C-alpha atoms as an extended CHARMM CRD file, in Angstrom:
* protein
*
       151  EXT
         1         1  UNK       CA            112.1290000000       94.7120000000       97.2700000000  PROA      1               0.0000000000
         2         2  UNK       CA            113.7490000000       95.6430000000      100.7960000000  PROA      2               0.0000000000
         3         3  UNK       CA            111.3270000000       97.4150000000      102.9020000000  PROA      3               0.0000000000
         4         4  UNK       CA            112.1700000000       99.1290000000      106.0850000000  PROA      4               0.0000000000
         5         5  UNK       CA            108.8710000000       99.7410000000      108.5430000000  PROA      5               0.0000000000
         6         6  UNK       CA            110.0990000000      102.5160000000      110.6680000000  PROA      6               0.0000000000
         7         7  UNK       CA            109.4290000000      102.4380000000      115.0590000000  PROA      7               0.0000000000
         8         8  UNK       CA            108.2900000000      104.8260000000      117.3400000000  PROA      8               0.0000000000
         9         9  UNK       CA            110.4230000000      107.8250000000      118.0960000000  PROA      9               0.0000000000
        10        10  UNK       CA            114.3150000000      106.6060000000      119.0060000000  PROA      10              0.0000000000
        11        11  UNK       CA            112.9420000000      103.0640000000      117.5510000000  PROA      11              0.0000000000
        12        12  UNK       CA            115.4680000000      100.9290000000      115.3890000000  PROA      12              0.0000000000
        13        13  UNK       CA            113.9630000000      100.3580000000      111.4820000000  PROA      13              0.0000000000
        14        14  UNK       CA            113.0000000000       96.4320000000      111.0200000000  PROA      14              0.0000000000
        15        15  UNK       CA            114.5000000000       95.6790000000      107.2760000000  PROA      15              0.0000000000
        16        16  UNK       CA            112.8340000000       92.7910000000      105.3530000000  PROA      16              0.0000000000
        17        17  UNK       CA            112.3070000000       91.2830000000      102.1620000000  PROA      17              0.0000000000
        18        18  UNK       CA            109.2700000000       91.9490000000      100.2820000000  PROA      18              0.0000000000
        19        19  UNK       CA            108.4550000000       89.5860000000       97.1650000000  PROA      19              0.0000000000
        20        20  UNK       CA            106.7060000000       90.5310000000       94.3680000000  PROA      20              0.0000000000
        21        21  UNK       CA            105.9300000000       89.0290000000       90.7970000000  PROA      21              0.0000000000
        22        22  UNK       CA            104.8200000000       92.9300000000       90.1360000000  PROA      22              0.0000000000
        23        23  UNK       CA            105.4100000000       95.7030000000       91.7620000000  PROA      23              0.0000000000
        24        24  UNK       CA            103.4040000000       99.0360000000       91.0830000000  PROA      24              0.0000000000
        25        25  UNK       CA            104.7770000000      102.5920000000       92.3120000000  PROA      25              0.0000000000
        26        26  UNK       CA            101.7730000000      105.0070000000       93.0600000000  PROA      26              0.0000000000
        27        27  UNK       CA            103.3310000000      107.4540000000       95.0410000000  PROA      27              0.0000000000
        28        28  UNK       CA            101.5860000000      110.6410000000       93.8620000000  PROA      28              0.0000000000
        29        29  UNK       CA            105.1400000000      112.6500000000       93.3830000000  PROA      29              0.0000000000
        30        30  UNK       CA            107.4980000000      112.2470000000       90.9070000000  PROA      30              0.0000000000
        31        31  UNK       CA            110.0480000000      109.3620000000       91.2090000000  PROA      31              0.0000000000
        32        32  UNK       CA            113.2330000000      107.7040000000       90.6670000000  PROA      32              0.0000000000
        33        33  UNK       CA            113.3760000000      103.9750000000       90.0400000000  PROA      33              0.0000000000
        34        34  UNK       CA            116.9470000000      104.2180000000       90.5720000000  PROA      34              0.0000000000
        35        35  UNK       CA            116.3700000000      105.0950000000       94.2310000000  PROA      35              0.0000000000
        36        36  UNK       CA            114.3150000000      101.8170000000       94.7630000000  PROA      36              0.0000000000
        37        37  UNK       CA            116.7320000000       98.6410000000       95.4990000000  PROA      37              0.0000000000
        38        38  UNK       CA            116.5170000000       96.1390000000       92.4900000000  PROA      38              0.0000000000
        39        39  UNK       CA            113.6170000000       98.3160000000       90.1450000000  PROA      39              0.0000000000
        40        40  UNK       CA            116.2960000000       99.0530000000       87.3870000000  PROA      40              0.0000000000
        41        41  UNK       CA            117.3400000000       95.3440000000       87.5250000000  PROA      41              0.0000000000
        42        42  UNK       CA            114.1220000000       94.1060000000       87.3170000000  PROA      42              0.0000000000
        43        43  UNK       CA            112.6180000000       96.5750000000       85.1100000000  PROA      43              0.0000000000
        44        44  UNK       CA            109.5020000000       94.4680000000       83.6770000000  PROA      44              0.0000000000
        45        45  UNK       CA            108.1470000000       94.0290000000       87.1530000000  PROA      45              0.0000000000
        46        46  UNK       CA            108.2850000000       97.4990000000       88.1000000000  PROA      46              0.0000000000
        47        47  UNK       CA            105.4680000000      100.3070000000       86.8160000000  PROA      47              0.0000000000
        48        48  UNK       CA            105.0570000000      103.8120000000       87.7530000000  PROA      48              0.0000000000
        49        49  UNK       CA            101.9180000000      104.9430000000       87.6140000000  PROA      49              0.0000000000
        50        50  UNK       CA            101.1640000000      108.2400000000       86.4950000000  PROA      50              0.0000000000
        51        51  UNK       CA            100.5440000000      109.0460000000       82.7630000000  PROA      51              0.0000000000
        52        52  UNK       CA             97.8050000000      107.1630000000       80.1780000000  PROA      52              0.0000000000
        53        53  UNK       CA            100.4660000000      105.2000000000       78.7100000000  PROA      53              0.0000000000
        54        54  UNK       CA            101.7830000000      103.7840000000       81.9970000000  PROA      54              0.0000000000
        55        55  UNK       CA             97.9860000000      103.3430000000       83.0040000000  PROA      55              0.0000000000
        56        56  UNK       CA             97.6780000000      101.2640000000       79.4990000000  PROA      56              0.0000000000
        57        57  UNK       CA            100.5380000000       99.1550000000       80.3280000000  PROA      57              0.0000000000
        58        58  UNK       CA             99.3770000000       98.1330000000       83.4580000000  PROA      58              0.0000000000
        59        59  UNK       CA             96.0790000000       97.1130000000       81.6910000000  PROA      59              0.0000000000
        60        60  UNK       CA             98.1290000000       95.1100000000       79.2050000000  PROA      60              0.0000000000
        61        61  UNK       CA            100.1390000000       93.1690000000       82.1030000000  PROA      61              0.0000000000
        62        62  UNK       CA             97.2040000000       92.6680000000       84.0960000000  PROA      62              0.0000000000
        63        63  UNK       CA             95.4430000000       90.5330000000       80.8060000000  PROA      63              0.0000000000
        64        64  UNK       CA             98.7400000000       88.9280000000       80.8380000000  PROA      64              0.0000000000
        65        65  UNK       CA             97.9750000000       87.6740000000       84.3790000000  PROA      65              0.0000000000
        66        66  UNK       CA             94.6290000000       86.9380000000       84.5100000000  PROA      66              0.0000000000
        67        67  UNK       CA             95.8680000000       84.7730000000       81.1970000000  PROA      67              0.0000000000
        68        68  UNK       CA             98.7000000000       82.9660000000       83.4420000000  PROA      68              0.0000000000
        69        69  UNK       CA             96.0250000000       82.4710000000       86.5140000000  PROA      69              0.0000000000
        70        70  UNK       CA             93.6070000000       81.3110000000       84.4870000000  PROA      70              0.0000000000
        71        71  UNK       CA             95.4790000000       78.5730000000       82.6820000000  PROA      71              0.0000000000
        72        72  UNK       CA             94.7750000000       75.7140000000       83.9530000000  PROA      72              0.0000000000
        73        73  UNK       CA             97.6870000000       73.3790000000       82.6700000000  PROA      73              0.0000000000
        74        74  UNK       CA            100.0600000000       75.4270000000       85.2370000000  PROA      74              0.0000000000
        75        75  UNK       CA             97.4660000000       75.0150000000       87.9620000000  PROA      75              0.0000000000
        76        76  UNK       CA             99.8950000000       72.2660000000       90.2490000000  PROA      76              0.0000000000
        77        77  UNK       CA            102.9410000000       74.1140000000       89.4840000000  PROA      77              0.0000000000
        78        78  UNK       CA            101.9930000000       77.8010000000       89.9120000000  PROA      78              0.0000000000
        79        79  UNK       CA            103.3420000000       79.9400000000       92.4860000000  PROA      79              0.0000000000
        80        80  UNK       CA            101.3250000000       82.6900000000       94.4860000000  PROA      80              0.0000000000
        81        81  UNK       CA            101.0590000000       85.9900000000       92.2210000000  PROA      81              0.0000000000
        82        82  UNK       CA            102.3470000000       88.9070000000       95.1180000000  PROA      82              0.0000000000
        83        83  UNK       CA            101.2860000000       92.4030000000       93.6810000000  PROA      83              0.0000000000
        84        84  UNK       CA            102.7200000000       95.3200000000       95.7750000000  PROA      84              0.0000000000
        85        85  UNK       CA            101.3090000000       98.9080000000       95.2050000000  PROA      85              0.0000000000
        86        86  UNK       CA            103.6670000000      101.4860000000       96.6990000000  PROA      86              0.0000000000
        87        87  UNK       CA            102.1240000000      104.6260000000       97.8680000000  PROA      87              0.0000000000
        88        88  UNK       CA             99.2400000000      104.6930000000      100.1360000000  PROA      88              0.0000000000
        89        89  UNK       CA             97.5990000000      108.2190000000       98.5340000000  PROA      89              0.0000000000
        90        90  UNK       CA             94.0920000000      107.9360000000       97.5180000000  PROA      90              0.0000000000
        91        91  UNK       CA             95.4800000000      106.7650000000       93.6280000000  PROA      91              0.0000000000
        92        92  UNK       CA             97.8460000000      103.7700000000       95.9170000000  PROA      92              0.0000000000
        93        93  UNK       CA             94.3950000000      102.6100000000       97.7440000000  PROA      93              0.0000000000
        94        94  UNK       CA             92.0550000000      102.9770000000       95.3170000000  PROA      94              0.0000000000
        95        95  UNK       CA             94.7320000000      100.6850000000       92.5100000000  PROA      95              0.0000000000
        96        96  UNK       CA             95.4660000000       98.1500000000       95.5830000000  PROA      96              0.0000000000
        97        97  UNK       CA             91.4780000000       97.8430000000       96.0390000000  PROA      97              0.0000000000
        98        98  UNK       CA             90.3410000000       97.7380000000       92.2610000000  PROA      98              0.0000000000
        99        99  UNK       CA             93.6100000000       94.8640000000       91.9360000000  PROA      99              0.0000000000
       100       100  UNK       CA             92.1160000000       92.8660000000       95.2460000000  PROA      100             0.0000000000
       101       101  UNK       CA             88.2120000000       93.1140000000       93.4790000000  PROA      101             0.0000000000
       102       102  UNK       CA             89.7420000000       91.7860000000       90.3650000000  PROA      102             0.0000000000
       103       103  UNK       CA             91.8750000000       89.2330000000       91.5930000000  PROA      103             0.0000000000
       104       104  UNK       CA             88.6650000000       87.4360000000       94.1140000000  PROA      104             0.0000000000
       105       105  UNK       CA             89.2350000000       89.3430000000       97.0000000000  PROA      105             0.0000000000
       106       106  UNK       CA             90.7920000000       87.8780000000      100.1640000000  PROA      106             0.0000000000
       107       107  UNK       CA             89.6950000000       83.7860000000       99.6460000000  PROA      107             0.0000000000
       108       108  UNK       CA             92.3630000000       84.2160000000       96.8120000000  PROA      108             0.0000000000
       109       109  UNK       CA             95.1550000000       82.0380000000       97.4840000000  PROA      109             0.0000000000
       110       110  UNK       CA             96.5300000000       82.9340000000       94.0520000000  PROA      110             0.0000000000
       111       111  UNK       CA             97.0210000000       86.6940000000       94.1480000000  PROA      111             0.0000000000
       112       112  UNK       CA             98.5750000000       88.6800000000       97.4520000000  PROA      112             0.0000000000
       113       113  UNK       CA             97.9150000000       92.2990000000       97.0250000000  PROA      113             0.0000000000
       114       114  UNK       CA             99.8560000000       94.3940000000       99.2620000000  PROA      114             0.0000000000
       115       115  UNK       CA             99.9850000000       98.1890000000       99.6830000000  PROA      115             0.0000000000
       116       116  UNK       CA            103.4670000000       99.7850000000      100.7270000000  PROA      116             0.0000000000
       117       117  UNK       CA            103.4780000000      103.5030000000      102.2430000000  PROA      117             0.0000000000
       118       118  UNK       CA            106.2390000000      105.4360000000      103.8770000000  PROA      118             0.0000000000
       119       119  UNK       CA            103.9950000000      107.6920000000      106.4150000000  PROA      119             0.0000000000
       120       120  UNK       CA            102.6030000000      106.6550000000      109.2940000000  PROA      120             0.0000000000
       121       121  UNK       CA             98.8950000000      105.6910000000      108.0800000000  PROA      121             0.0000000000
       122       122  UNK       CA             97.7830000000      104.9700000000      105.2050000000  PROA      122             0.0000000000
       123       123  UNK       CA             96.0010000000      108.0560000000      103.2880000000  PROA      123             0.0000000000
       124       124  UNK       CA             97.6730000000      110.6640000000      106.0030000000  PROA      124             0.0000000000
       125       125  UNK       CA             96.6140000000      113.3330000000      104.0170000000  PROA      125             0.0000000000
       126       126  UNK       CA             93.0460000000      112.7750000000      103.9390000000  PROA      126             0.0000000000
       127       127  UNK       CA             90.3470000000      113.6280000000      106.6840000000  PROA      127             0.0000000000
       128       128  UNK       CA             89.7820000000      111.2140000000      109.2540000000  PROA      128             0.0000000000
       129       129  UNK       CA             86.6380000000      109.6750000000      107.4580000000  PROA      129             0.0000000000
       130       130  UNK       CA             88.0920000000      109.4020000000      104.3140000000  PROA      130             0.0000000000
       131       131  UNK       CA             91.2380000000      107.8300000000      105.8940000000  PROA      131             0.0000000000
       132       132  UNK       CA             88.6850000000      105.3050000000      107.9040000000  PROA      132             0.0000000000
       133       133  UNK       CA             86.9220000000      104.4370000000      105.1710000000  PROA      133             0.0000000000
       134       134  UNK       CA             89.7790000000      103.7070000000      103.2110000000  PROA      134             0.0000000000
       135       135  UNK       CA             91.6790000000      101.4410000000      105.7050000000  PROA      135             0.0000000000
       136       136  UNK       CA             88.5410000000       99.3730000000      106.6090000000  PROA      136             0.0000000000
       137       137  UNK       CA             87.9370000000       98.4940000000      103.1030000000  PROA      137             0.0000000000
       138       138  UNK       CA             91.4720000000       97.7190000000      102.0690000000  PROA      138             0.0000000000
       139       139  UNK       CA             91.5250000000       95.3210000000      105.5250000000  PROA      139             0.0000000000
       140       140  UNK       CA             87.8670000000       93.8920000000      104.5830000000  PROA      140             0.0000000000
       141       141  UNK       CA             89.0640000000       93.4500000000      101.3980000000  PROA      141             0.0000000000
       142       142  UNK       CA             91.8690000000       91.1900000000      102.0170000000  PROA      142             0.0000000000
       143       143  UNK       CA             94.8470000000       93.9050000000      101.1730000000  PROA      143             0.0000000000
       144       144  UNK       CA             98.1190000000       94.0350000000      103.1290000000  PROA      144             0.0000000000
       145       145  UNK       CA             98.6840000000       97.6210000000      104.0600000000  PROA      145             0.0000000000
       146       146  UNK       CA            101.8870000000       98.6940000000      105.5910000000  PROA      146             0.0000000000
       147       147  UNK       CA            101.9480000000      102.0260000000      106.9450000000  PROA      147             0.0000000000
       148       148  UNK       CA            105.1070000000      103.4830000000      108.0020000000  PROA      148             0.0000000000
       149       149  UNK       CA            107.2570000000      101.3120000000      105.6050000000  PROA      149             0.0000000000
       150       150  UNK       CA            109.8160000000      102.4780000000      103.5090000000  PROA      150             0.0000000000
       151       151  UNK       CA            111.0190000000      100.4700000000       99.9220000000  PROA      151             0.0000000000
């Protein structure tokens, strides 16, 4: 996925590449995957998260994961898992935390969780200690939050 982390005021937009083996869209609003570079090409990898169903999907993908981490006959040959969660609303933070716990936190070299969100910090919206606790337990965690980042 291209991501563009947006400057200061009169600031140019640095573009990169972000990886991902699955990428999860918690944005809060209602979406179009056709808006996001390379989601309708890559289909499987991409979730939105708002209804049961989509919640029991990503339940069945994550056993399909833990499955692929946990088998040992891959162990040489694996890659690094990246997970990106994109929207950092309370529902963004609170998936990109619960996927960090499950995954061993930040002494995981398997599993990268990284959190994705367009404004410029990360639960904008919320009061300041909400948005304080939030941030200091994705970073203690071991997430990758990038505020002011569009996909």
């Amino acid at each position: 996925v291209i991501v563009s982390k947006s400057g200061g005021a009169g600031d140019a937009a640095a573009v990169e590449s972000l990886d991902y083996d699955a990428l999860i869209v918690a944005t809060g609003a209602e979406i179009s995957l056709d808006a996001v570079p390379g989601a309708m090409e890559n289909e499987n990898a991409v979730l939105p998260f708002y209804t049961v169903e989509q919640a029991m999907e990503l339940k069945r993908r994550l056993a399909l994961l833990d499955g692929y981490l946990e088998d040992d006959t891959m162990q040489q040959q694996r890659e690094p898992v990246n997970v990106v969660v994109v929207g950092g609303g309370y529902s963004g933070v609170e998936l990109a935390l619960n996927l960090v716990d499950r995954f061993g936190g930040p002494n995981n070299d398997n599993v990268q969780v990284s959190l994705v969100h367009r404004g410029s910090q990360v639960l904008e919206y919320a009061t300041e200690h909400n948005r304080k606790q939030g941030t200091e337990r994705l970073e203690k965690a071991g997430g990758n939050g990038m505020a002011s980042t569009s996909v």
